[in-house]
Amino acid sequence: MTSNNITPAEVEHVANLAKLTLTESEKMAFTNQLDKIFEVVDTLSEVDTDGIEPTYSMTDGANKLRSDEAINANQRTELLKNAPETQETLIKVPAILTAGEDK
């Protein structure tokens, strides 16, 4: 394990890329937090994984799909009863553009 994997200058560089302004105390806090994270990653790299199959999914099975069935189909009349105003088989809404407007 190594310590001081990241420097305050590197934290400041990443903050600048993200258009963030950090105080000196925030830079030090982020430096310490990221250093601890990198220490954990370094610890994980010490684990012997020879002969271990990679885990690509946490479940054993494939996706379970169901058939696509329409339920309560052809309910247009009932649905249109909920609309305040209709015209034939459409819901009528107020116009947002009027004739003669440029934009």
PDB file of N, CA and C in Angstrom:
ATOM      1  N   MET A   1       0.837  -1.179   0.000  1.00  0.00           N
ATOM      2  CA  MET A   1       0.000   0.000   0.000  1.00  0.00           C
ATOM      3  C   MET A   1       0.880   1.238   0.000  1.00  0.00           C
ATOM      4  N   THR A   2       0.452   2.211  -0.771  1.00  0.00           N
ATOM      5  CA  THR A   2       1.154   3.482  -0.779  1.00  0.00           C
ATOM      6  C   THR A   2       0.220   4.560  -0.273  1.00  0.00           C
ATOM      7  N   SER A   3       0.796   5.595   0.315  1.00  0.00           N
ATOM      8  CA  SER A   3      -0.031   6.701   0.772  1.00  0.00           C
ATOM      9  C   SER A   3       0.271   7.910  -0.090  1.00  0.00           C
ATOM     10  N   ASN A   4      -0.518   8.941   0.093  1.00  0.00           N
ATOM     11  CA  ASN A   4      -0.352  10.162  -0.692  1.00  0.00           C
ATOM     12  C   ASN A   4      -0.437   9.878  -2.188  1.00  0.00           C
ATOM     13  N   ASN A   5      -1.466   9.129  -2.581  1.00  0.00           N
ATOM     14  CA  ASN A   5      -1.661   8.834  -3.987  1.00  0.00           C
ATOM     15  C   ASN A   5      -2.093  10.058  -4.777  1.00  0.00           C
ATOM     16  N   ILE A   6      -2.706  11.001  -4.120  1.00  0.00           N
ATOM     17  CA  ILE A   6      -3.228  12.175  -4.810  1.00  0.00           C
ATOM     18  C   ILE A   6      -2.769  13.421  -4.060  1.00  0.00           C
ATOM     19  N   THR A   7      -2.494  14.447  -4.806  1.00  0.00           N
ATOM     20  CA  THR A   7      -2.002  15.689  -4.211  1.00  0.00           C
ATOM     21  C   THR A   7      -3.094  16.753  -4.256  1.00  0.00           C
ATOM     22  N   PRO A   8      -2.974  17.770  -3.404  1.00  0.00           N
ATOM     23  CA  PRO A   8      -3.924  18.881  -3.473  1.00  0.00           C
ATOM     24  C   PRO A   8      -3.926  19.552  -4.851  1.00  0.00           C
ATOM     25  N   ALA A   9      -2.794  19.574  -5.522  1.00  0.00           N
ATOM     26  CA  ALA A   9      -2.739  20.162  -6.863  1.00  0.00           C
ATOM     27  C   ALA A   9      -3.583  19.351  -7.841  1.00  0.00           C
ATOM     28  N   GLU A  10      -3.581  18.034  -7.704  1.00  0.00           N
ATOM     29  CA  GLU A  10      -4.404  17.193  -8.577  1.00  0.00           C
ATOM     30  C   GLU A  10      -5.887  17.390  -8.278  1.00  0.00           C
ATOM     31  N   VAL A  11      -6.229  17.542  -7.002  1.00  0.00           N
ATOM     32  CA  VAL A  11      -7.617  17.816  -6.632  1.00  0.00           C
ATOM     33  C   VAL A  11      -8.051  19.155  -7.220  1.00  0.00           C
ATOM     34  N   GLU A  12      -7.190  20.150  -7.130  1.00  0.00           N
ATOM     35  CA  GLU A  12      -7.497  21.464  -7.691  1.00  0.00           C
ATOM     36  C   GLU A  12      -7.660  21.389  -9.209  1.00  0.00           C
ATOM     37  N   HIS A  13      -6.815  20.593  -9.867  1.00  0.00           N
ATOM     38  CA  HIS A  13      -6.910  20.439 -11.327  1.00  0.00           C
ATOM     39  C   HIS A  13      -8.255  19.830 -11.725  1.00  0.00           C
ATOM     40  N   VAL A  14      -8.671  18.780 -11.033  1.00  0.00           N
ATOM     41  CA  VAL A  14      -9.953  18.140 -11.342  1.00  0.00           C
ATOM     42  C   VAL A  14     -11.103  19.097 -11.031  1.00  0.00           C
ATOM     43  N   ALA A  15     -10.991  19.848  -9.938  1.00  0.00           N
ATOM     44  CA  ALA A  15     -12.032  20.822  -9.602  1.00  0.00           C
ATOM     45  C   ALA A  15     -12.135  21.884 -10.692  1.00  0.00           C
ATOM     46  N   ASN A  16     -11.010  22.339 -11.208  1.00  0.00           N
ATOM     47  CA  ASN A  16     -11.022  23.325 -12.289  1.00  0.00           C
ATOM     48  C   ASN A  16     -11.671  22.753 -13.543  1.00  0.00           C
ATOM     49  N   LEU A  17     -11.393  21.493 -13.855  1.00  0.00           N
ATOM     50  CA  LEU A  17     -12.026  20.859 -15.015  1.00  0.00           C
ATOM     51  C   LEU A  17     -13.543  20.805 -14.854  1.00  0.00           C
ATOM     52  N   ALA A  18     -13.982  20.618 -13.615  1.00  0.00           N
ATOM     53  CA  ALA A  18     -15.417  20.544 -13.324  1.00  0.00           C
ATOM     54  C   ALA A  18     -16.011  21.928 -13.056  1.00  0.00           C
ATOM     55  N   LYS A  19     -15.193  22.968 -13.242  1.00  0.00           N
ATOM     56  CA  LYS A  19     -15.640  24.357 -13.019  1.00  0.00           C
ATOM     57  C   LYS A  19     -16.095  24.568 -11.577  1.00  0.00           C
ATOM     58  N   LEU A  20     -15.361  23.958 -10.631  1.00  0.00           N
ATOM     59  CA  LEU A  20     -15.662  24.112  -9.213  1.00  0.00           C
ATOM     60  C   LEU A  20     -14.574  24.946  -8.557  1.00  0.00           C
ATOM     61  N   THR A  21     -14.966  25.760  -7.608  1.00  0.00           N
ATOM     62  CA  THR A  21     -14.011  26.525  -6.835  1.00  0.00           C
ATOM     63  C   THR A  21     -13.982  25.933  -5.433  1.00  0.00           C
ATOM     64  N   LEU A  22     -12.801  25.524  -4.990  1.00  0.00           N
ATOM     65  CA  LEU A  22     -12.656  24.908  -3.678  1.00  0.00           C
ATOM     66  C   LEU A  22     -11.816  25.801  -2.776  1.00  0.00           C
ATOM     67  N   THR A  23     -12.184  25.826  -1.507  1.00  0.00           N
ATOM     68  CA  THR A  23     -11.350  26.510  -0.526  1.00  0.00           C
ATOM     69  C   THR A  23     -10.170  25.597  -0.196  1.00  0.00           C
ATOM     70  N   GLU A  24      -9.192  26.156   0.484  1.00  0.00           N
ATOM     71  CA  GLU A  24      -8.022  25.345   0.869  1.00  0.00           C
ATOM     72  C   GLU A  24      -8.436  24.186   1.774  1.00  0.00           C
ATOM     73  N   SER A  25      -9.372  24.430   2.690  1.00  0.00           N
ATOM     74  CA  SER A  25      -9.803  23.340   3.580  1.00  0.00           C
ATOM     75  C   SER A  25     -10.556  22.257   2.798  1.00  0.00           C
ATOM     76  N   GLU A  26     -11.347  22.664   1.791  1.00  0.00           N
ATOM     77  CA  GLU A  26     -12.036  21.676   0.963  1.00  0.00           C
ATOM     78  C   GLU A  26     -11.043  20.864   0.147  1.00  0.00           C
ATOM     79  N   LYS A  27     -10.001  21.519  -0.384  1.00  0.00           N
ATOM     80  CA  LYS A  27      -8.972  20.785  -1.147  1.00  0.00           C
ATOM     81  C   LYS A  27      -8.313  19.739  -0.275  1.00  0.00           C
ATOM     82  N   MET A  28      -7.982  20.116   0.960  1.00  0.00           N
ATOM     83  CA  MET A  28      -7.326  19.161   1.857  1.00  0.00           C
ATOM     84  C   MET A  28      -8.284  18.024   2.233  1.00  0.00           C
ATOM     85  N   ALA A  29      -9.556  18.369   2.465  1.00  0.00           N
ATOM     86  CA  ALA A  29     -10.533  17.334   2.827  1.00  0.00           C
ATOM     87  C   ALA A  29     -10.706  16.348   1.675  1.00  0.00           C
ATOM     88  N   PHE A  30     -10.849  16.865   0.445  1.00  0.00           N
ATOM     89  CA  PHE A  30     -10.998  15.970  -0.705  1.00  0.00           C
ATOM     90  C   PHE A  30      -9.728  15.162  -0.947  1.00  0.00           C
ATOM     91  N   THR A  31      -8.575  15.770  -0.728  1.00  0.00           N
ATOM     92  CA  THR A  31      -7.315  15.047  -0.892  1.00  0.00           C
ATOM     93  C   THR A  31      -7.259  13.872   0.076  1.00  0.00           C
ATOM     94  N   ASN A  32      -7.618  14.107   1.332  1.00  0.00           N
ATOM     95  CA  ASN A  32      -7.607  13.032   2.338  1.00  0.00           C
ATOM     96  C   ASN A  32      -8.622  11.947   2.011  1.00  0.00           C
ATOM     97  N   GLN A  33      -9.829  12.349   1.598  1.00  0.00           N
ATOM     98  CA  GLN A  33     -10.867  11.368   1.270  1.00  0.00           C
ATOM     99  C   GLN A  33     -10.454  10.514   0.074  1.00  0.00           C
ATOM    100  N   LEU A  34      -9.952  11.155  -0.966  1.00  0.00           N
ATOM    101  CA  LEU A  34      -9.540  10.404  -2.155  1.00  0.00           C
ATOM    102  C   LEU A  34      -8.342   9.510  -1.857  1.00  0.00           C
ATOM    103  N   ASP A  35      -7.444   9.970  -1.004  1.00  0.00           N
ATOM    104  CA  ASP A  35      -6.295   9.157  -0.622  1.00  0.00           C
ATOM    105  C   ASP A  35      -6.758   7.879   0.074  1.00  0.00           C
ATOM    106  N   LYS A  36      -7.770   7.992   0.949  1.00  0.00           N
ATOM    107  CA  LYS A  36      -8.310   6.810   1.634  1.00  0.00           C
ATOM    108  C   LYS A  36      -8.970   5.858   0.636  1.00  0.00           C
ATOM    109  N   ILE A  37      -9.663   6.416  -0.339  1.00  0.00           N
ATOM    110  CA  ILE A  37     -10.306   5.578  -1.366  1.00  0.00           C
ATOM    111  C   ILE A  37      -9.247   4.816  -2.151  1.00  0.00           C
ATOM    112  N   PHE A  38      -8.169   5.507  -2.528  1.00  0.00           N
ATOM    113  CA  PHE A  38      -7.108   4.839  -3.287  1.00  0.00           C
ATOM    114  C   PHE A  38      -6.398   3.795  -2.453  1.00  0.00           C
ATOM    115  N   GLU A  39      -6.314   3.987  -1.145  1.00  0.00           N
ATOM    116  CA  GLU A  39      -5.723   2.974  -0.273  1.00  0.00           C
ATOM    117  C   GLU A  39      -6.566   1.697  -0.299  1.00  0.00           C
ATOM    118  N   VAL A  40      -7.880   1.835  -0.282  1.00  0.00           N
ATOM    119  CA  VAL A  40      -8.772   0.669  -0.354  1.00  0.00           C
ATOM    120  C   VAL A  40      -8.587  -0.040  -1.689  1.00  0.00           C
ATOM    121  N   VAL A  41      -8.491   0.724  -2.771  1.00  0.00           N
ATOM    122  CA  VAL A  41      -8.274   0.122  -4.088  1.00  0.00           C
ATOM    123  C   VAL A  41      -6.931  -0.613  -4.107  1.00  0.00           C
ATOM    124  N   ASP A  42      -5.898  -0.016  -3.512  1.00  0.00           N
ATOM    125  CA  ASP A  42      -4.603  -0.691  -3.436  1.00  0.00           C
ATOM    126  C   ASP A  42      -4.713  -1.995  -2.659  1.00  0.00           C
ATOM    127  N   THR A  43      -5.489  -1.999  -1.589  1.00  0.00           N
ATOM    128  CA  THR A  43      -5.683  -3.213  -0.789  1.00  0.00           C
ATOM    129  C   THR A  43      -6.364  -4.285  -1.623  1.00  0.00           C
ATOM    130  N   LEU A  44      -7.371  -3.900  -2.398  1.00  0.00           N
ATOM    131  CA  LEU A  44      -8.076  -4.868  -3.238  1.00  0.00           C
ATOM    132  C   LEU A  44      -7.162  -5.464  -4.300  1.00  0.00           C
ATOM    133  N   SER A  45      -6.206  -4.680  -4.777  1.00  0.00           N
ATOM    134  CA  SER A  45      -5.309  -5.201  -5.810  1.00  0.00           C
ATOM    135  C   SER A  45      -4.360  -6.270  -5.271  1.00  0.00           C
ATOM    136  N   GLU A  46      -4.254  -6.382  -3.952  1.00  0.00           N
ATOM    137  CA  GLU A  46      -3.393  -7.397  -3.342  1.00  0.00           C
ATOM    138  C   GLU A  46      -4.067  -8.766  -3.262  1.00  0.00           C
ATOM    139  N   VAL A  47      -5.369  -8.825  -3.490  1.00  0.00           N
ATOM    140  CA  VAL A  47      -6.126 -10.078  -3.381  1.00  0.00           C
ATOM    141  C   VAL A  47      -5.793 -10.965  -4.579  1.00  0.00           C
ATOM    142  N   ASP A  48      -5.508 -12.243  -4.294  1.00  0.00           N
ATOM    143  CA  ASP A  48      -5.194 -13.203  -5.343  1.00  0.00           C
ATOM    144  C   ASP A  48      -6.488 -13.635  -6.033  1.00  0.00           C
ATOM    145  N   THR A  49      -6.630 -13.282  -7.295  1.00  0.00           N
ATOM    146  CA  THR A  49      -7.834 -13.628  -8.047  1.00  0.00           C
ATOM    147  C   THR A  49      -7.552 -14.616  -9.175  1.00  0.00           C
ATOM    148  N   ASP A  50      -6.417 -15.268  -9.136  1.00  0.00           N
ATOM    149  CA  ASP A  50      -6.104 -16.259 -10.169  1.00  0.00           C
ATOM    150  C   ASP A  50      -7.120 -17.392 -10.125  1.00  0.00           C
ATOM    151  N   GLY A  51      -7.650 -17.747 -11.282  1.00  0.00           N
ATOM    152  CA  GLY A  51      -8.610 -18.838 -11.375  1.00  0.00           C
ATOM    153  C   GLY A  51     -10.030 -18.452 -10.985  1.00  0.00           C
ATOM    154  N   ILE A  52     -10.268 -17.211 -10.681  1.00  0.00           N
ATOM    155  CA  ILE A  52     -11.613 -16.763 -10.313  1.00  0.00           C
ATOM    156  C   ILE A  52     -12.287 -16.177 -11.546  1.00  0.00           C
ATOM    157  N   GLU A  53     -13.471 -16.704 -11.851  1.00  0.00           N
ATOM    158  CA  GLU A  53     -14.232 -16.194 -12.994  1.00  0.00           C
ATOM    159  C   GLU A  53     -14.763 -14.802 -12.675  1.00  0.00           C
ATOM    160  N   PRO A  54     -14.714 -13.888 -13.619  1.00  0.00           N
ATOM    161  CA  PRO A  54     -15.287 -12.549 -13.382  1.00  0.00           C
ATOM    162  C   PRO A  54     -16.798 -12.628 -13.196  1.00  0.00           C
ATOM    163  N   THR A  55     -17.319 -11.756 -12.373  1.00  0.00           N
ATOM    164  CA  THR A  55     -18.755 -11.673 -12.161  1.00  0.00           C
ATOM    165  C   THR A  55     -19.300 -10.598 -13.088  1.00  0.00           C
ATOM    166  N   TYR A  56     -20.120 -11.014 -14.027  1.00  0.00           N
ATOM    167  CA  TYR A  56     -20.714 -10.063 -14.962  1.00  0.00           C
ATOM    168  C   TYR A  56     -22.120  -9.672 -14.542  1.00  0.00           C
ATOM    169  N   SER A  57     -22.759 -10.507 -13.733  1.00  0.00           N
ATOM    170  CA  SER A  57     -24.114 -10.224 -13.292  1.00  0.00           C
ATOM    171  C   SER A  57     -24.298 -10.826 -11.911  1.00  0.00           C
ATOM    172  N   MET A  58     -25.130 -10.188 -11.114  1.00  0.00           N
ATOM    173  CA  MET A  58     -25.365 -10.687  -9.762  1.00  0.00           C
ATOM    174  C   MET A  58     -26.439 -11.773  -9.734  1.00  0.00           C
ATOM    175  N   THR A  59     -27.123 -11.998 -10.855  1.00  0.00           N
ATOM    176  CA  THR A  59     -28.153 -13.035 -10.904  1.00  0.00           C
ATOM    177  C   THR A  59     -27.710 -14.150 -11.831  1.00  0.00           C
ATOM    178  N   ASP A  60     -28.235 -15.356 -11.595  1.00  0.00           N
ATOM    179  CA  ASP A  60     -27.851 -16.499 -12.433  1.00  0.00           C
ATOM    180  C   ASP A  60     -28.650 -16.548 -13.730  1.00  0.00           C
ATOM    181  N   GLY A  61     -29.890 -16.100 -13.658  1.00  0.00           N
ATOM    182  CA  GLY A  61     -30.784 -16.277 -14.804  1.00  0.00           C
ATOM    183  C   GLY A  61     -30.737 -15.128 -15.780  1.00  0.00           C
ATOM    184  N   ALA A  62     -31.367 -15.391 -16.895  1.00  0.00           N
ATOM    185  CA  ALA A  62     -31.493 -14.356 -17.921  1.00  0.00           C
ATOM    186  C   ALA A  62     -32.715 -13.504 -17.594  1.00  0.00           C
ATOM    187  N   ASN A  63     -32.905 -12.483 -18.377  1.00  0.00           N
ATOM    188  CA  ASN A  63     -34.085 -11.641 -18.182  1.00  0.00           C
ATOM    189  C   ASN A  63     -35.337 -12.464 -18.402  1.00  0.00           C
ATOM    190  N   LYS A  64     -36.288 -12.269 -17.526  1.00  0.00           N
ATOM    191  CA  LYS A  64     -37.566 -12.962 -17.661  1.00  0.00           C
ATOM    192  C   LYS A  64     -38.529 -11.998 -18.335  1.00  0.00           C
ATOM    193  N   LEU A  65     -38.963 -12.372 -19.517  1.00  0.00           N
ATOM    194  CA  LEU A  65     -39.854 -11.522 -20.283  1.00  0.00           C
ATOM    195  C   LEU A  65     -41.261 -12.086 -20.258  1.00  0.00           C
ATOM    196  N   ARG A  66     -42.225 -11.208 -20.346  1.00  0.00           N
ATOM    197  CA  ARG A  66     -43.616 -11.641 -20.430  1.00  0.00           C
ATOM    198  C   ARG A  66     -44.158 -11.217 -21.782  1.00  0.00           C
ATOM    199  N   SER A  67     -45.228 -11.836 -22.190  1.00  0.00           N
ATOM    200  CA  SER A  67     -45.809 -11.469 -23.472  1.00  0.00           C
ATOM    201  C   SER A  67     -46.450 -10.091 -23.364  1.00  0.00           C
ATOM    202  N   ASP A  68     -46.443  -9.362 -24.448  1.00  0.00           N
ATOM    203  CA  ASP A  68     -46.999  -8.022 -24.489  1.00  0.00           C
ATOM    204  C   ASP A  68     -48.464  -8.126 -24.859  1.00  0.00           C
ATOM    205  N   GLU A  69     -49.334  -7.990 -23.863  1.00  0.00           N
ATOM    206  CA  GLU A  69     -50.763  -8.131 -24.093  1.00  0.00           C
ATOM    207  C   GLU A  69     -51.456  -6.824 -23.740  1.00  0.00           C
ATOM    208  N   ALA A  70     -52.323  -6.376 -24.625  1.00  0.00           N
ATOM    209  CA  ALA A  70     -53.110  -5.177 -24.348  1.00  0.00           C
ATOM    210  C   ALA A  70     -54.207  -5.514 -23.349  1.00  0.00           C
ATOM    211  N   ILE A  71     -54.323  -4.691 -22.338  1.00  0.00           N
ATOM    212  CA  ILE A  71     -55.353  -4.885 -21.330  1.00  0.00           C
ATOM    213  C   ILE A  71     -56.233  -3.640 -21.342  1.00  0.00           C
ATOM    214  N   ASN A  72     -57.526  -3.813 -21.246  1.00  0.00           N
ATOM    215  CA  ASN A  72     -58.484  -2.711 -21.313  1.00  0.00           C
ATOM    216  C   ASN A  72     -58.329  -1.925 -22.609  1.00  0.00           C
ATOM    217  N   ALA A  73     -58.130  -2.608 -23.678  1.00  0.00           N
ATOM    218  CA  ALA A  73     -57.982  -1.953 -24.969  1.00  0.00           C
ATOM    219  C   ALA A  73     -59.326  -1.434 -25.449  1.00  0.00           C
ATOM    220  N   ASN A  74     -59.277  -0.536 -26.407  1.00  0.00           N
ATOM    221  CA  ASN A  74     -60.479   0.027 -27.010  1.00  0.00           C
ATOM    222  C   ASN A  74     -61.374   0.702 -25.983  1.00  0.00           C
ATOM    223  N   GLN A  75     -60.788   1.480 -25.104  1.00  0.00           N
ATOM    224  CA  GLN A  75     -61.534   2.207 -24.083  1.00  0.00           C
ATOM    225  C   GLN A  75     -61.594   3.698 -24.400  1.00  0.00           C
ATOM    226  N   ARG A  76     -61.494   4.049 -25.689  1.00  0.00           N
ATOM    227  CA  ARG A  76     -61.419   5.449 -26.087  1.00  0.00           C
ATOM    228  C   ARG A  76     -62.592   6.261 -25.554  1.00  0.00           C
ATOM    229  N   THR A  77     -63.793   5.747 -25.693  1.00  0.00           N
ATOM    230  CA  THR A  77     -64.986   6.483 -25.268  1.00  0.00           C
ATOM    231  C   THR A  77     -64.931   6.785 -23.779  1.00  0.00           C
ATOM    232  N   GLU A  78     -64.568   5.800 -22.991  1.00  0.00           N
ATOM    233  CA  GLU A  78     -64.476   5.990 -21.542  1.00  0.00           C
ATOM    234  C   GLU A  78     -63.379   6.994 -21.191  1.00  0.00           C
ATOM    235  N   LEU A  79     -62.254   6.915 -21.885  1.00  0.00           N
ATOM    236  CA  LEU A  79     -61.163   7.852 -21.613  1.00  0.00           C
ATOM    237  C   LEU A  79     -61.536   9.275 -22.000  1.00  0.00           C
ATOM    238  N   LEU A  80     -62.219   9.453 -23.124  1.00  0.00           N
ATOM    239  CA  LEU A  80     -62.595  10.788 -23.578  1.00  0.00           C
ATOM    240  C   LEU A  80     -63.620  11.443 -22.660  1.00  0.00           C
ATOM    241  N   LYS A  81     -64.349  10.656 -21.880  1.00  0.00           N
ATOM    242  CA  LYS A  81     -65.293  11.217 -20.916  1.00  0.00           C
ATOM    243  C   LYS A  81     -64.564  12.030 -19.839  1.00  0.00           C
ATOM    244  N   ASN A  82     -63.285  11.744 -19.602  1.00  0.00           N
ATOM    245  CA  ASN A  82     -62.501  12.466 -18.597  1.00  0.00           C
ATOM    246  C   ASN A  82     -61.971  13.799 -19.103  1.00  0.00           C
ATOM    247  N   ALA A  83     -61.970  14.004 -20.405  1.00  0.00           N
ATOM    248  CA  ALA A  83     -61.439  15.235 -20.990  1.00  0.00           C
ATOM    249  C   ALA A  83     -62.467  16.351 -20.879  1.00  0.00           C
ATOM    250  N   PRO A  84     -62.026  17.582 -20.573  1.00  0.00           N
ATOM    251  CA  PRO A  84     -62.986  18.676 -20.458  1.00  0.00           C
ATOM    252  C   PRO A  84     -63.659  19.023 -21.784  1.00  0.00           C
ATOM    253  N   GLU A  85     -62.942  18.860 -22.915  1.00  0.00           N
ATOM    254  CA  GLU A  85     -63.533  19.172 -24.209  1.00  0.00           C
ATOM    255  C   GLU A  85     -62.947  18.241 -25.256  1.00  0.00           C
ATOM    256  N   THR A  86     -63.803  17.718 -26.120  1.00  0.00           N
ATOM    257  CA  THR A  86     -63.343  16.805 -27.164  1.00  0.00           C
ATOM    258  C   THR A  86     -63.868  17.249 -28.516  1.00  0.00           C
ATOM    259  N   GLN A  87     -63.239  16.738 -29.537  1.00  0.00           N
ATOM    260  CA  GLN A  87     -63.705  16.941 -30.914  1.00  0.00           C
ATOM    261  C   GLN A  87     -63.497  15.622 -31.629  1.00  0.00           C
ATOM    262  N   GLU A  88     -64.577  14.987 -31.986  1.00  0.00           N
ATOM    263  CA  GLU A  88     -64.573  13.643 -32.562  1.00  0.00           C
ATOM    264  C   GLU A  88     -63.862  12.698 -31.606  1.00  0.00           C
ATOM    265  N   THR A  89     -62.724  12.128 -32.009  1.00  0.00           N
ATOM    266  CA  THR A  89     -62.038  11.179 -31.118  1.00  0.00           C
ATOM    267  C   THR A  89     -60.776  11.776 -30.519  1.00  0.00           C
ATOM    268  N   LEU A  90     -60.706  13.118 -30.456  1.00  0.00           N
ATOM    269  CA  LEU A  90     -59.511  13.799 -29.952  1.00  0.00           C
ATOM    270  C   LEU A  90     -59.849  14.654 -28.741  1.00  0.00           C
ATOM    271  N   ILE A  91     -58.842  14.911 -27.917  1.00  0.00           N
ATOM    272  CA  ILE A  91     -58.998  15.836 -26.806  1.00  0.00           C
ATOM    273  C   ILE A  91     -58.666  17.230 -27.323  1.00  0.00           C
ATOM    274  N   LYS A  92     -59.585  18.165 -27.138  1.00  0.00           N
ATOM    275  CA  LYS A  92     -59.393  19.518 -27.636  1.00  0.00           C
ATOM    276  C   LYS A  92     -58.684  20.342 -26.554  1.00  0.00           C
ATOM    277  N   VAL A  93     -57.618  21.040 -26.962  1.00  0.00           N
ATOM    278  CA  VAL A  93     -56.838  21.859 -26.028  1.00  0.00           C
ATOM    279  C   VAL A  93     -56.762  23.281 -26.569  1.00  0.00           C
ATOM    280  N   PRO A  94     -56.470  24.256 -25.703  1.00  0.00           N
ATOM    281  CA  PRO A  94     -56.368  25.637 -26.175  1.00  0.00           C
ATOM    282  C   PRO A  94     -55.192  25.801 -27.138  1.00  0.00           C
ATOM    283  N   ALA A  95     -55.368  26.695 -28.114  1.00  0.00           N
ATOM    284  CA  ALA A  95     -54.290  26.978 -29.070  1.00  0.00           C
ATOM    285  C   ALA A  95     -53.189  27.752 -28.366  1.00  0.00           C
ATOM    286  N   ILE A  96     -51.940  27.443 -28.684  1.00  0.00           N
ATOM    287  CA  ILE A  96     -50.830  28.201 -28.116  1.00  0.00           C
ATOM    288  C   ILE A  96     -50.201  29.115 -29.156  1.00  0.00           C
ATOM    289  N   LEU A  97     -50.498  28.902 -30.412  1.00  0.00           N
ATOM    290  CA  LEU A  97     -50.050  29.780 -31.481  1.00  0.00           C
ATOM    291  C   LEU A  97     -51.280  30.301 -32.213  1.00  0.00           C
ATOM    292  N   THR A  98     -51.230  31.560 -32.557  1.00  0.00           N
ATOM    293  CA  THR A  98     -52.352  32.113 -33.311  1.00  0.00           C
ATOM    294  C   THR A  98     -51.877  32.474 -34.704  1.00  0.00           C
ATOM    295  N   ALA A  99     -52.790  32.604 -35.604  1.00  0.00           N
ATOM    296  CA  ALA A  99     -52.456  32.928 -37.008  1.00  0.00           C
ATOM    297  C   ALA A  99     -51.753  34.278 -37.071  1.00  0.00           C
ATOM    298  N   GLY A 100     -50.722  34.381 -37.894  1.00  0.00           N
ATOM    299  CA  GLY A 100     -50.006  35.626 -38.095  1.00  0.00           C
ATOM    300  C   GLY A 100     -48.815  35.833 -37.190  1.00  0.00           C
ATOM    301  N   GLU A 101     -48.606  34.948 -36.210  1.00  0.00           N
ATOM    302  CA  GLU A 101     -47.428  35.092 -35.354  1.00  0.00           C
ATOM    303  C   GLU A 101     -46.195  34.606 -36.072  1.00  0.00           C
ATOM    304  N   ASP A 102     -45.082  35.342 -35.885  1.00  0.00           N
ATOM    305  CA  ASP A 102     -43.817  34.916 -36.497  1.00  0.00           C
ATOM    306  C   ASP A 102     -43.241  33.722 -35.760  1.00  0.00           C
ATOM    307  N   LYS A 103     -43.201  33.808 -34.470  1.00  0.00           N
ATOM    308  CA  LYS A 103     -42.598  32.729 -33.671  1.00  0.00           C
ATOM    309  C   LYS A 103     -43.400  32.471 -32.439  1.00  0.00           C
TER     310      LYS A 103
END
